[in-house]
mmCIF file of C-alpha atoms and ligand atoms in Angstrom:
data_model
loop_
_atom_site.group_PDB
_atom_site.id
_atom_site.type_symbol
_atom_site.label_atom_id
_atom_site.label_comp_id
_atom_site.label_asym_id
_atom_site.label_seq_id
_atom_site.Cartn_x
_atom_site.Cartn_y
_atom_site.Cartn_z
ATOM 1 C CA MET B 1 0.032 -0.031 -0.040
ATOM 2 C CA ASP B 2 1.270 3.414 -0.868
ATOM 3 C CA ARG B 3 0.710 5.997 1.874
ATOM 4 C CA PRO B 4 0.444 9.830 1.440
ATOM 5 C CA PRO B 5 3.897 11.472 1.780
ATOM 6 C CA SER B 6 4.909 11.743 5.438
ATOM 7 C CA ASP B 7 4.635 15.591 5.623
ATOM 8 C CA ILE B 8 1.053 15.372 4.322
ATOM 9 C CA GLU B 9 0.236 12.573 6.655
ATOM 10 C CA ALA B 10 1.603 14.635 9.643
ATOM 11 C CA LEU B 11 -0.570 17.587 8.548
ATOM 12 C CA ILE B 12 -3.587 15.420 8.187
ATOM 13 C CA GLU B 13 -3.098 13.964 11.626
ATOM 14 C CA LEU B 14 -2.856 17.490 13.157
ATOM 15 C CA MET B 15 -5.885 18.738 11.295
ATOM 16 C CA ALA B 16 -7.926 15.672 12.495
ATOM 17 C CA ARG B 17 -7.391 16.829 16.086
ATOM 18 C CA LEU B 18 -9.355 20.033 15.617
ATOM 19 C CA PRO B 19 -12.960 19.958 16.811
ATOM 20 C CA GLY B 20 -15.459 19.175 14.129
ATOM 21 C CA LEU B 21 -12.873 17.369 11.820
ATOM 22 C CA GLY B 22 -12.359 13.700 11.655
ATOM 23 C CA PRO B 23 -9.737 11.825 9.649
ATOM 24 C CA ARG B 24 -11.870 11.934 6.426
ATOM 25 C CA SER B 25 -12.562 15.641 6.607
ATOM 26 C CA ALA B 26 -8.933 16.284 7.531
ATOM 27 C CA ARG B 27 -7.797 14.386 4.416
ATOM 28 C CA ARG B 28 -10.237 16.448 2.236
ATOM 29 C CA ALA B 29 -9.199 19.728 3.908
ATOM 30 C CA VAL B 30 -5.474 19.050 3.343
ATOM 31 C CA LEU B 31 -5.977 18.093 -0.290
ATOM 32 C CA ARG B 32 -7.892 21.306 -0.846
ATOM 33 C CA MET B 33 -5.103 23.234 0.774
ATOM 34 C CA ILE B 34 -2.514 21.627 -1.608
ATOM 35 C CA LYS B 35 -4.760 22.418 -4.535
ATOM 36 C CA LYS B 36 -5.089 26.071 -3.427
ATOM 37 C CA ARG B 37 -1.474 26.529 -2.257
ATOM 38 C CA GLY B 38 -1.449 30.189 -2.938
ATOM 39 C CA GLN B 39 -4.897 31.032 -1.715
ATOM 40 C CA LEU B 40 -5.173 28.616 1.195
ATOM 41 C CA LEU B 41 -1.996 26.806 2.326
ATOM 42 C CA GLN B 42 0.400 29.640 2.451
ATOM 43 C CA PRO B 43 -2.065 32.276 3.855
ATOM 44 C CA LEU B 44 -3.222 29.695 6.520
ATOM 45 C CA SER B 45 0.362 29.079 7.689
ATOM 46 C CA GLU B 46 1.107 32.713 7.785
ATOM 47 C CA ALA B 47 -2.056 33.582 9.652
ATOM 48 C CA MET B 48 -1.221 30.853 12.249
ATOM 49 C CA VAL B 49 2.272 32.295 12.822
ATOM 50 C CA LYS B 50 0.659 35.746 13.420
ATOM 51 C CA VAL B 51 -1.977 34.307 15.791
ATOM 52 C CA ALA B 52 0.646 32.322 17.665
ATOM 53 C CA ALA B 53 2.760 35.529 18.085
ATOM 54 C CA THR B 54 -0.053 37.928 19.077
ATOM 55 C CA ALA B 55 -2.946 36.030 20.689
ATOM 56 C CA ARG B 56 -3.009 36.079 24.436
ATOM 57 C CA GLU B 57 -5.530 35.497 27.238
ATOM 58 C CA CYS B 58 -6.837 38.557 29.012
ATOM 59 C CA VAL B 59 -5.636 38.415 32.682
ATOM 60 C CA ASN B 60 -8.901 39.937 33.837
ATOM 61 C CA CYS B 61 -11.579 37.914 32.082
ATOM 62 C CA GLY B 62 -10.000 35.098 30.117
ATOM 63 C CA ASN B 63 -11.176 36.486 26.734
ATOM 64 C CA VAL B 64 -8.677 36.271 23.760
ATOM 65 C CA GLY B 65 -6.917 39.514 22.838
ATOM 66 C CA THR B 66 -3.619 40.874 21.861
ATOM 67 C CA SER B 67 -2.677 42.751 25.115
ATOM 68 C CA GLU B 68 -2.605 41.952 28.824
ATOM 69 C CA LEU B 69 -6.142 43.291 28.875
ATOM 70 C CA CYS B 70 -8.615 42.413 26.178
ATOM 71 C CA ALA B 71 -10.299 45.162 24.161
ATOM 72 C CA ILE B 72 -13.476 44.856 26.284
ATOM 73 C CA CYS B 73 -11.706 45.048 29.602
ATOM 74 C CA ALA B 74 -9.664 47.952 28.378
ATOM 75 C CA ASP B 75 -12.715 49.932 27.301
ATOM 76 C CA PRO B 76 -13.965 52.236 30.104
ATOM 77 C CA ARG B 77 -17.366 52.430 28.371
ATOM 78 C CA ARG B 78 -17.953 48.817 29.280
ATOM 79 C CA GLU B 79 -17.452 49.447 33.037
ATOM 80 C CA THR B 80 -21.148 49.164 33.630
ATOM 81 C CA GLY B 81 -21.143 47.107 36.845
ATOM 82 C CA GLU B 82 -22.520 44.137 34.961
ATOM 83 C CA ILE B 83 -20.476 40.918 34.448
ATOM 84 C CA CYS B 84 -21.706 38.266 31.924
ATOM 85 C CA VAL B 85 -20.317 34.796 32.742
ATOM 86 C CA VAL B 86 -19.799 32.478 29.698
ATOM 87 C CA GLU B 87 -18.319 29.010 29.362
ATOM 88 C CA ASP B 88 -15.872 29.834 26.617
ATOM 89 C CA VAL B 89 -14.737 32.581 24.171
ATOM 90 C CA ALA B 90 -16.975 31.299 21.470
ATOM 91 C CA ASP B 91 -19.996 31.993 23.697
ATOM 92 C CA LEU B 92 -18.592 35.540 24.299
ATOM 93 C CA TRP B 93 -18.362 36.161 20.589
ATOM 94 C CA ALA B 94 -21.947 34.847 20.209
ATOM 95 C CA MET B 95 -23.102 37.372 22.865
ATOM 96 C CA GLU B 96 -21.167 40.237 21.166
ATOM 97 C CA ARG B 97 -22.802 39.395 17.840
ATOM 98 C CA SER B 98 -26.234 39.895 19.418
ATOM 99 C CA GLN B 99 -24.987 43.477 20.307
ATOM 100 C CA VAL B 100 -27.275 43.620 23.344
ATOM 101 C CA PHE B 101 -24.965 43.383 26.257
ATOM 102 C CA LYS B 102 -22.931 46.487 27.096
ATOM 103 C CA GLY B 103 -21.005 45.300 30.175
ATOM 104 C CA ARG B 104 -17.908 43.062 30.685
ATOM 105 C CA TYR B 105 -17.518 39.286 30.537
ATOM 106 C CA HIS B 106 -15.929 36.573 32.557
ATOM 107 C CA VAL B 107 -14.833 33.471 30.614
ATOM 108 C CA LEU B 108 -14.918 30.321 32.852
ATOM 109 C CA GLY B 109 -13.009 28.090 30.467
ATOM 110 C CA GLY B 110 -15.509 25.143 30.953
ATOM 111 C CA THR B 111 -18.104 23.990 33.361
ATOM 112 C CA LEU B 112 -17.894 22.148 36.659
ATOM 113 C CA SER B 113 -17.832 18.416 35.929
ATOM 114 C CA ALA B 114 -17.683 15.584 38.523
ATOM 115 C CA LEU B 115 -17.055 13.168 35.673
ATOM 116 C CA ASP B 116 -14.087 15.110 34.183
ATOM 117 C CA ALA B 117 -12.937 16.206 37.704
ATOM 118 C CA VAL B 118 -13.246 19.915 36.984
ATOM 119 C CA GLY B 119 -13.547 21.837 40.199
ATOM 120 C CA PRO B 120 -14.019 25.624 40.815
ATOM 121 C CA ASP B 121 -10.360 26.361 40.868
ATOM 122 C CA GLU B 122 -9.889 25.035 37.262
ATOM 123 C CA LEU B 123 -12.603 27.450 36.167
ATOM 124 C CA ARG B 124 -11.557 30.977 37.053
ATOM 125 C CA ILE B 125 -14.435 31.011 39.655
ATOM 126 C CA PRO B 126 -12.272 32.411 42.446
ATOM 127 C CA ARG B 127 -11.180 35.146 39.983
ATOM 128 C CA LEU B 128 -14.817 35.948 39.314
ATOM 129 C CA VAL B 129 -15.640 36.348 43.075
ATOM 130 C CA ASP B 130 -12.616 38.661 43.391
ATOM 131 C CA ARG B 131 -13.806 40.751 40.387
ATOM 132 C CA ALA B 132 -17.387 40.959 41.682
ATOM 133 C CA LYS B 133 -15.885 42.587 44.710
ATOM 134 C CA THR B 134 -13.209 44.820 43.324
ATOM 135 C CA GLU B 135 -15.267 46.038 40.314
ATOM 136 C CA GLU B 136 -18.230 46.500 42.706
ATOM 137 C CA ALA B 137 -20.523 44.612 40.330
ATOM 138 C CA ARG B 138 -24.309 45.214 40.692
ATOM 139 C CA GLU B 139 -25.293 42.222 38.531
ATOM 140 C CA VAL B 140 -23.689 38.983 37.419
ATOM 141 C CA ILE B 141 -25.548 37.444 34.434
ATOM 142 C CA LEU B 142 -24.921 33.746 33.961
ATOM 143 C CA ALA B 143 -25.073 32.949 30.220
ATOM 144 C CA LEU B 144 -24.172 29.337 30.648
ATOM 145 C CA ASN B 145 -25.385 26.451 28.377
ATOM 146 C CA ALA B 146 -28.583 24.858 29.357
ATOM 147 C CA THR B 147 -26.883 21.473 30.077
ATOM 148 C CA ILE B 148 -26.769 19.742 33.433
ATOM 149 C CA ASP B 149 -23.128 20.717 33.924
ATOM 150 C CA GLY B 150 -23.913 24.316 32.865
ATOM 151 C CA GLN B 151 -26.819 24.503 35.351
ATOM 152 C CA THR B 152 -24.752 22.929 38.211
ATOM 153 C CA THR B 153 -22.047 25.527 37.574
ATOM 154 C CA ALA B 154 -24.659 28.316 37.567
ATOM 155 C CA HIS B 155 -26.008 27.185 40.971
ATOM 156 C CA TYR B 156 -22.490 26.959 42.440
ATOM 157 C CA ILE B 157 -21.633 30.396 41.287
ATOM 158 C CA ALA B 158 -24.909 31.902 42.537
ATOM 159 C CA GLY B 159 -24.095 30.494 45.910
ATOM 160 C CA GLU B 160 -20.618 31.978 45.979
ATOM 161 C CA LEU B 161 -21.848 35.397 45.071
ATOM 162 C CA GLU B 162 -24.967 35.428 47.240
ATOM 163 C CA ALA B 163 -22.890 36.375 50.332
ATOM 164 C CA LEU B 164 -21.560 39.516 48.475
ATOM 165 C CA GLY B 165 -24.998 40.926 47.873
ATOM 166 C CA VAL B 166 -24.537 40.845 44.154
ATOM 167 C CA ARG B 167 -27.701 40.248 42.060
ATOM 168 C CA VAL B 168 -27.229 36.981 40.108
ATOM 169 C CA THR B 169 -29.418 36.430 37.050
ATOM 170 C CA SER B 170 -29.397 33.989 34.157
ATOM 171 C CA LEU B 171 -30.493 33.991 30.528
ATOM 172 C CA ALA B 172 -34.189 33.158 30.129
ATOM 173 C CA GLN B 173 -34.972 29.723 28.807
ATOM 174 C CA GLY B 174 -37.653 29.252 26.176
ATOM 175 C CA VAL B 175 -38.519 28.818 22.527
ATOM 176 C CA PRO B 176 -35.773 30.260 20.268
ATOM 177 C CA ILE B 177 -36.955 33.001 17.806
ATOM 178 C CA GLY B 178 -38.114 31.114 14.758
ATOM 179 C CA GLY B 179 -38.032 27.835 16.621
ATOM 180 C CA GLU B 180 -40.757 25.268 15.833
ATOM 181 C CA LEU B 181 -42.223 23.529 18.894
ATOM 182 C CA ASP B 182 -42.238 20.223 17.055
ATOM 183 C CA TYR B 183 -38.389 20.386 16.770
ATOM 184 C CA LEU B 184 -37.769 21.408 20.464
ATOM 185 C CA ASP B 185 -37.015 18.947 23.245
ATOM 186 C CA ASP B 186 -39.451 18.455 26.089
ATOM 187 C CA GLY B 187 -37.193 20.232 28.564
ATOM 188 C CA THR B 188 -37.253 23.501 26.534
ATOM 189 C CA ILE B 189 -41.018 23.316 26.129
ATOM 190 C CA THR B 190 -41.376 22.744 29.853
ATOM 191 C CA ALA B 191 -39.110 25.615 30.633
ATOM 192 C CA ALA B 192 -40.971 27.975 28.232
ATOM 193 C CA LEU B 193 -44.356 27.039 29.608
ATOM 194 C CA ASN B 194 -43.156 27.638 33.259
ATOM 195 C CA ALA B 195 -41.757 31.046 32.244
ATOM 196 C CA ARG B 196 -44.887 31.990 30.291
ATOM 197 C CA LYS B 197 -45.722 35.702 30.083
ATOM 198 C CA SER B 198 -49.031 37.620 29.781
ATOM 199 C CA LEU B 199 -49.457 39.411 26.378
ATOM 200 C CA MET X 1 -19.829 45.115 19.389
ATOM 201 C CA ASP X 2 -16.305 43.921 20.082
ATOM 202 C CA ARG X 3 -14.898 41.707 17.364
ATOM 203 C CA PRO X 4 -12.145 39.089 17.625
ATOM 204 C CA PRO X 5 -8.759 40.435 17.008
ATOM 205 C CA SER X 6 -8.120 40.951 13.304
ATOM 206 C CA ASP X 7 -5.436 38.250 12.973
ATOM 207 C CA ILE X 8 -7.794 35.716 14.620
ATOM 208 C CA GLU X 9 -10.604 36.871 12.388
ATOM 209 C CA ALA X 10 -8.435 36.400 9.306
ATOM 210 C CA LEU X 11 -7.422 32.883 10.445
ATOM 211 C CA ILE X 12 -11.086 31.926 11.071
ATOM 212 C CA GLU X 13 -12.078 33.259 7.705
ATOM 213 C CA LEU X 14 -9.367 31.034 5.949
ATOM 214 C CA MET X 15 -10.323 27.983 7.993
ATOM 215 C CA ALA X 16 -14.000 28.448 7.098
ATOM 216 C CA ARG X 17 -13.020 28.008 3.386
ATOM 217 C CA LEU X 18 -11.944 24.364 4.044
ATOM 218 C CA PRO X 19 -14.428 21.669 2.965
ATOM 219 C CA GLY X 20 -16.413 20.392 5.916
ATOM 220 C CA LEU X 21 -15.823 23.538 8.035
ATOM 221 C CA GLY X 22 -18.373 26.415 8.376
ATOM 222 C CA PRO X 23 -17.970 29.779 10.241
ATOM 223 C CA ARG X 24 -19.050 28.126 13.559
ATOM 224 C CA SER X 25 -16.715 25.163 13.387
ATOM 225 C CA ALA X 26 -13.834 27.463 12.144
ATOM 226 C CA ARG X 27 -14.253 29.593 15.178
ATOM 227 C CA ARG X 28 -14.189 26.568 17.476
ATOM 228 C CA ALA X 29 -11.174 25.205 15.646
ATOM 229 C CA VAL X 30 -9.248 28.371 15.948
ATOM 230 C CA LEU X 31 -10.013 28.842 19.705
ATOM 231 C CA ARG X 32 -8.841 25.220 20.201
ATOM 232 C CA MET X 33 -5.617 26.051 18.319
ATOM 233 C CA ILE X 34 -4.936 29.137 20.592
ATOM 234 C CA LYS X 35 -5.607 27.048 23.726
ATOM 235 C CA LYS X 36 -3.201 24.463 22.491
ATOM 236 C CA ARG X 37 -0.607 26.736 20.989
ATOM 237 C CA GLY X 38 2.378 24.374 21.568
ATOM 238 C CA GLN X 39 0.595 21.117 20.602
ATOM 239 C CA LEU X 40 -1.574 22.449 17.762
ATOM 240 C CA LEU X 41 -1.078 25.941 16.446
ATOM 241 C CA GLN X 42 2.708 25.938 16.057
ATOM 242 C CA PRO X 43 2.890 22.312 14.776
ATOM 243 C CA LEU X 44 0.164 23.024 12.238
ATOM 244 C CA SER X 45 1.835 26.141 10.816
ATOM 245 C CA GLU X 46 5.065 24.220 10.603
ATOM 246 C CA ALA X 47 3.487 21.233 8.983
ATOM 247 C CA MET X 48 1.879 23.603 6.414
ATOM 248 C CA VAL X 49 5.144 25.307 5.536
ATOM 249 C CA LYS X 50 6.723 21.856 4.919
ATOM 250 C CA VAL X 51 3.762 20.658 2.788
ATOM 251 C CA ALA X 52 3.746 23.847 0.809
ATOM 252 C CA ALA X 53 7.460 23.351 0.083
ATOM 253 C CA THR X 54 7.393 19.741 -0.832
ATOM 254 C CA ALA X 55 4.033 18.585 -2.120
ATOM 255 C CA ARG X 56 3.649 18.377 -5.893
ATOM 256 C CA GLU X 57 1.431 16.904 -8.468
ATOM 257 C CA CYS X 58 2.629 13.821 -10.305
ATOM 258 C CA VAL X 59 3.243 14.750 -14.000
ATOM 259 C CA ASN X 60 2.107 11.194 -15.056
ATOM 260 C CA CYS X 61 -1.036 10.532 -12.991
ATOM 261 C CA GLY X 62 -2.025 13.658 -10.936
ATOM 262 C CA ASN X 63 -1.487 11.956 -7.636
ATOM 263 C CA VAL X 64 0.129 14.065 -4.884
ATOM 264 C CA GLY X 65 3.829 13.301 -4.121
ATOM 265 C CA THR X 66 7.169 14.878 -3.547
ATOM 266 C CA SER X 67 8.867 14.369 -6.899
ATOM 267 C CA GLU X 68 7.981 14.781 -10.574
ATOM 268 C CA LEU X 69 6.716 11.247 -10.449
ATOM 269 C CA CYS X 70 4.666 10.062 -7.499
ATOM 270 C CA ALA X 71 5.790 7.036 -5.457
ATOM 271 C CA ILE X 72 3.334 4.775 -7.343
ATOM 272 C CA CYS X 73 4.318 5.857 -10.859
ATOM 273 C CA ALA X 74 8.023 5.575 -9.809
ATOM 274 C CA ASP X 75 7.652 1.904 -8.527
ATOM 275 C CA PRO X 76 8.389 -0.536 -11.323
ATOM 276 C CA ARG X 77 6.376 -3.239 -9.465
ATOM 277 C CA ARG X 78 3.180 -1.368 -10.170
ATOM 278 C CA GLU X 79 3.707 -1.390 -13.911
ATOM 279 C CA THR X 80 0.966 -4.092 -14.371
ATOM 280 C CA GLY X 81 -0.728 -2.740 -17.381
ATOM 281 C CA GLU X 82 -3.765 -1.745 -15.290
ATOM 282 C CA ILE X 83 -4.774 1.781 -14.750
ATOM 283 C CA CYS X 84 -7.418 2.640 -12.173
ATOM 284 C CA VAL X 85 -9.134 6.004 -12.895
ATOM 285 C CA VAL X 86 -10.316 8.047 -9.814
ATOM 286 C CA GLU X 87 -11.950 11.382 -9.455
ATOM 287 C CA ASP X 88 -9.440 12.803 -6.887
ATOM 288 C CA VAL X 89 -6.509 11.956 -4.715
ATOM 289 C CA ALA X 90 -8.787 11.190 -1.673
ATOM 290 C CA ASP X 91 -10.320 8.371 -3.734
ATOM 291 C CA LEU X 92 -6.809 7.109 -4.653
ATOM 292 C CA TRP X 93 -5.997 7.005 -0.927
ATOM 293 C CA ALA X 94 -9.228 5.078 -0.248
ATOM 294 C CA MET X 95 -8.357 2.532 -2.954
ATOM 295 C CA GLU X 96 -4.825 2.135 -1.512
ATOM 296 C CA ARG X 97 -6.139 1.589 1.981
ATOM 297 C CA SER X 98 -8.160 -1.437 0.621
ATOM 298 C CA GLN X 99 -4.746 -2.895 -0.509
ATOM 299 C CA VAL X 100 -6.363 -4.770 -3.349
ATOM 300 C CA PHE X 101 -5.251 -2.885 -6.461
ATOM 301 C CA LYS X 102 -1.609 -3.386 -7.591
ATOM 302 C CA GLY X 103 -1.508 -1.279 -10.677
ATOM 303 C CA ARG X 104 -1.225 2.487 -11.322
ATOM 304 C CA TYR X 105 -3.769 5.289 -11.080
ATOM 305 C CA HIS X 106 -5.053 8.209 -13.038
ATOM 306 C CA VAL X 107 -6.449 11.120 -11.102
ATOM 307 C CA LEU X 108 -9.026 13.001 -13.219
ATOM 308 C CA GLY X 109 -9.315 15.951 -10.844
ATOM 309 C CA GLY X 110 -13.124 15.971 -11.044
ATOM 310 C CA THR X 111 -15.904 14.748 -13.317
ATOM 311 C CA LEU X 112 -17.439 16.027 -16.462
ATOM 312 C CA SER X 113 -20.141 18.547 -15.629
ATOM 313 C CA ALA X 114 -22.334 20.463 -17.953
ATOM 314 C CA LEU X 115 -23.523 22.646 -15.004
ATOM 315 C CA ASP X 116 -19.985 23.664 -13.962
ATOM 316 C CA ALA X 117 -18.739 23.719 -17.675
ATOM 317 C CA VAL X 118 -16.165 21.025 -16.927
ATOM 318 C CA GLY X 119 -15.089 19.418 -20.210
ATOM 319 C CA PRO X 120 -12.609 16.576 -21.007
ATOM 320 C CA ASP X 121 -9.624 18.895 -21.338
ATOM 321 C CA GLU X 122 -10.078 20.225 -17.712
ATOM 322 C CA LEU X 123 -9.980 16.569 -16.512
ATOM 323 C CA ARG X 124 -6.698 15.004 -17.694
ATOM 324 C CA ILE X 125 -8.712 12.772 -20.071
ATOM 325 C CA PRO X 126 -6.542 13.403 -23.091
ATOM 326 C CA ARG X 127 -3.546 12.385 -20.893
ATOM 327 C CA LEU X 128 -5.306 9.185 -19.821
ATOM 328 C CA VAL X 129 -5.815 8.266 -23.562
ATOM 329 C CA ASP X 130 -2.084 8.971 -24.141
ATOM 330 C CA ARG X 131 -1.116 6.794 -21.182
ATOM 331 C CA ALA X 132 -3.342 3.949 -22.301
ATOM 332 C CA LYS X 133 -1.337 3.894 -25.523
ATOM 333 C CA THR X 134 2.146 4.497 -24.356
ATOM 334 C CA GLU X 135 1.909 2.256 -21.301
ATOM 335 C CA GLU X 136 0.170 -0.426 -23.459
ATOM 336 C CA ALA X 137 -2.584 -0.783 -20.785
ATOM 337 C CA ARG X 138 -4.520 -4.038 -20.895
ATOM 338 C CA GLU X 139 -7.325 -2.735 -18.604
ATOM 339 C CA VAL X 140 -8.575 0.624 -17.422
ATOM 340 C CA ILE X 141 -10.741 0.323 -14.338
ATOM 341 C CA LEU X 142 -13.073 3.158 -13.712
ATOM 342 C CA ALA X 143 -13.459 3.816 -9.902
ATOM 343 C CA LEU X 144 -15.654 6.810 -10.210
ATOM 344 C CA ASN X 145 -18.490 7.836 -7.864
ATOM 345 C CA ALA X 146 -21.929 6.405 -8.511
ATOM 346 C CA THR X 147 -23.317 9.853 -9.256
ATOM 347 C CA ILE X 148 -24.837 11.132 -12.495
ATOM 348 C CA ASP X 149 -21.692 13.115 -13.339
ATOM 349 C CA GLY X 150 -19.490 10.220 -12.379
ATOM 350 C CA GLN X 151 -21.395 7.809 -14.591
ATOM 351 C CA THR X 152 -21.401 10.379 -17.479
ATOM 352 C CA THR X 153 -17.754 10.680 -17.158
ATOM 353 C CA ALA X 154 -17.285 6.912 -17.129
ATOM 354 C CA HIS X 155 -19.215 6.466 -20.320
ATOM 355 C CA TYR X 156 -17.278 9.342 -22.094
ATOM 356 C CA ILE X 157 -13.961 7.661 -21.113
ATOM 357 C CA ALA X 158 -15.076 4.165 -22.141
ATOM 358 C CA GLY X 159 -16.007 5.645 -25.616
ATOM 359 C CA GLU X 160 -12.503 7.330 -25.973
ATOM 360 C CA LEU X 161 -10.674 4.134 -25.052
ATOM 361 C CA GLU X 162 -12.782 1.756 -27.066
ATOM 362 C CA ALA X 163 -11.004 2.529 -30.287
ATOM 363 C CA LEU X 164 -7.689 1.528 -28.682
ATOM 364 C CA GLY X 165 -8.834 -2.027 -27.876
ATOM 365 C CA VAL X 166 -8.243 -1.422 -24.170
ATOM 366 C CA ARG X 167 -10.605 -3.354 -21.851
ATOM 367 C CA VAL X 168 -12.599 -0.870 -19.806
ATOM 368 C CA THR X 169 -14.223 -1.948 -16.528
ATOM 369 C CA SER X 170 -15.838 -0.258 -13.664
ATOM 370 C CA LEU X 171 -16.337 -1.055 -9.966
ATOM 371 C CA ALA X 172 -19.415 -3.200 -9.220
ATOM 372 C CA GLN X 173 -22.299 -1.428 -7.777
ATOM 373 C CA GLY X 174 -24.287 -3.109 -4.952
ATOM 374 C CA VAL X 175 -24.949 -3.334 -1.242
ATOM 375 C CA PRO X 176 -21.917 -2.286 0.771
ATOM 376 C CA ILE X 177 -20.452 -4.711 3.165
ATOM 377 C CA GLY X 178 -22.345 -4.446 6.489
ATOM 378 C CA GLY X 179 -24.895 -2.195 4.653
ATOM 379 C CA GLU X 180 -28.545 -2.501 5.773
ATOM 380 C CA LEU X 181 -31.052 -2.547 2.973
ATOM 381 C CA ASP X 182 -33.335 -0.304 4.912
ATOM 382 C CA TYR X 183 -30.785 2.472 4.812
ATOM 383 C CA LEU X 184 -29.907 2.219 1.090
ATOM 384 C CA ASP X 185 -31.422 4.263 -1.670
ATOM 385 C CA ASP X 186 -33.573 2.790 -4.314
ATOM 386 C CA GLY X 187 -30.896 3.136 -6.988
ATOM 387 C CA THR X 188 -28.416 1.045 -5.075
ATOM 388 C CA ILE X 189 -30.985 -1.681 -4.432
ATOM 389 C CA THR X 190 -31.971 -1.750 -8.099
ATOM 390 C CA ALA X 191 -28.266 -1.926 -9.159
ATOM 391 C CA ALA X 192 -27.608 -4.668 -6.623
ATOM 392 C CA LEU X 193 -30.672 -6.682 -7.849
ATOM 393 C CA ASN X 194 -29.773 -6.215 -11.457
ATOM 394 C CA ALA X 195 -26.169 -7.456 -10.794
ATOM 395 C CA ARG X 196 -27.338 -10.371 -8.672
ATOM 396 C CA LYS X 197 -25.196 -13.569 -8.638
ATOM 397 C CA SER X 198 -25.899 -17.220 -8.162
ATOM 398 C CA LEU X 199 -24.655 -18.730 -4.862
HETATM 399 ZN ZN1 ZN O 201 -10.831 40.877 29.285
HETATM 400 ZN ZN1 ZN O 202 1.875 9.332 -10.445
#
């Protein structure tokens, strides 16, 4: 059996470690890169070198930026006394795309998980409690995923912040805009019914 | 709205152009790379630089290799008088993994497509006809996808090679090993029934 050249196999193996890609899609991706050397392969490797040199974690909130403080933490207009807690940076970007939240974030870097032995110290929760004090936060909004681990984490954080007299809220659960009931799971429908509002 | 740093946005945009990745999975992939800078981001950029420097298309068959002739075309043991025609290099690799074919390949680089205006000259078909003559091929095996475009291409190639007195065959169509009838489309079942064999 002839195998792909070893440099190509090494690249396929690395690509297959990315989330959302398996061995088959990694092979297809690498072949596309080779076909589009000038438009894809070279720009990708250059973009990676740049990101490796410039990207860093914000020391305050865990967001990705290019300085010690991310653009949001460095922006005085976002010092609103509201901190939105998210699981990871992708969730922060999703919140920012909605353009509705004007405060600052706190990126946990995961959720508490008994199974994976993830405790509060692995999650920047102590740092969140510090921030709630030093930034004199009025409200901490928990924008965590509606999973069991996400909800366990939310309850744990609410308990930690209660003593400080900070208001702790969480995103409403319900039917997504444009969502069809028939495609929703029972838990979502139950949550939406329990949180029903008068028109 | 705060946007991701521009270097990161540029990398996400490039990643999203790879087959199998959309904007969301590209964002997740880039965040994973940043988290695993030493294990993923730096090795990936280095692997891409290497592949960009070494990978080249075989002048004989269109396979990917590191010299003018790919490893298969350069191997005298594979001069068996059989040429297996595939749509792309991923299909060649799939054939090689099955370890059953001992001859050489010809990579078309696509299929004929009226819709996308892909004609024989875009597909290395003239080069295949040349090879069938100069390599005195006894058999050309068409291992093309069982799509309409794949089958159109197969018939066109068969017509071109007929005049040379080369035997042209194609992979059998039927039920895949382990395939459950209930999950197969009607066309596959029809093909399998028409090609039924006595036990
Ligand atoms: Zn920050
Ligand atoms: Zn070759």
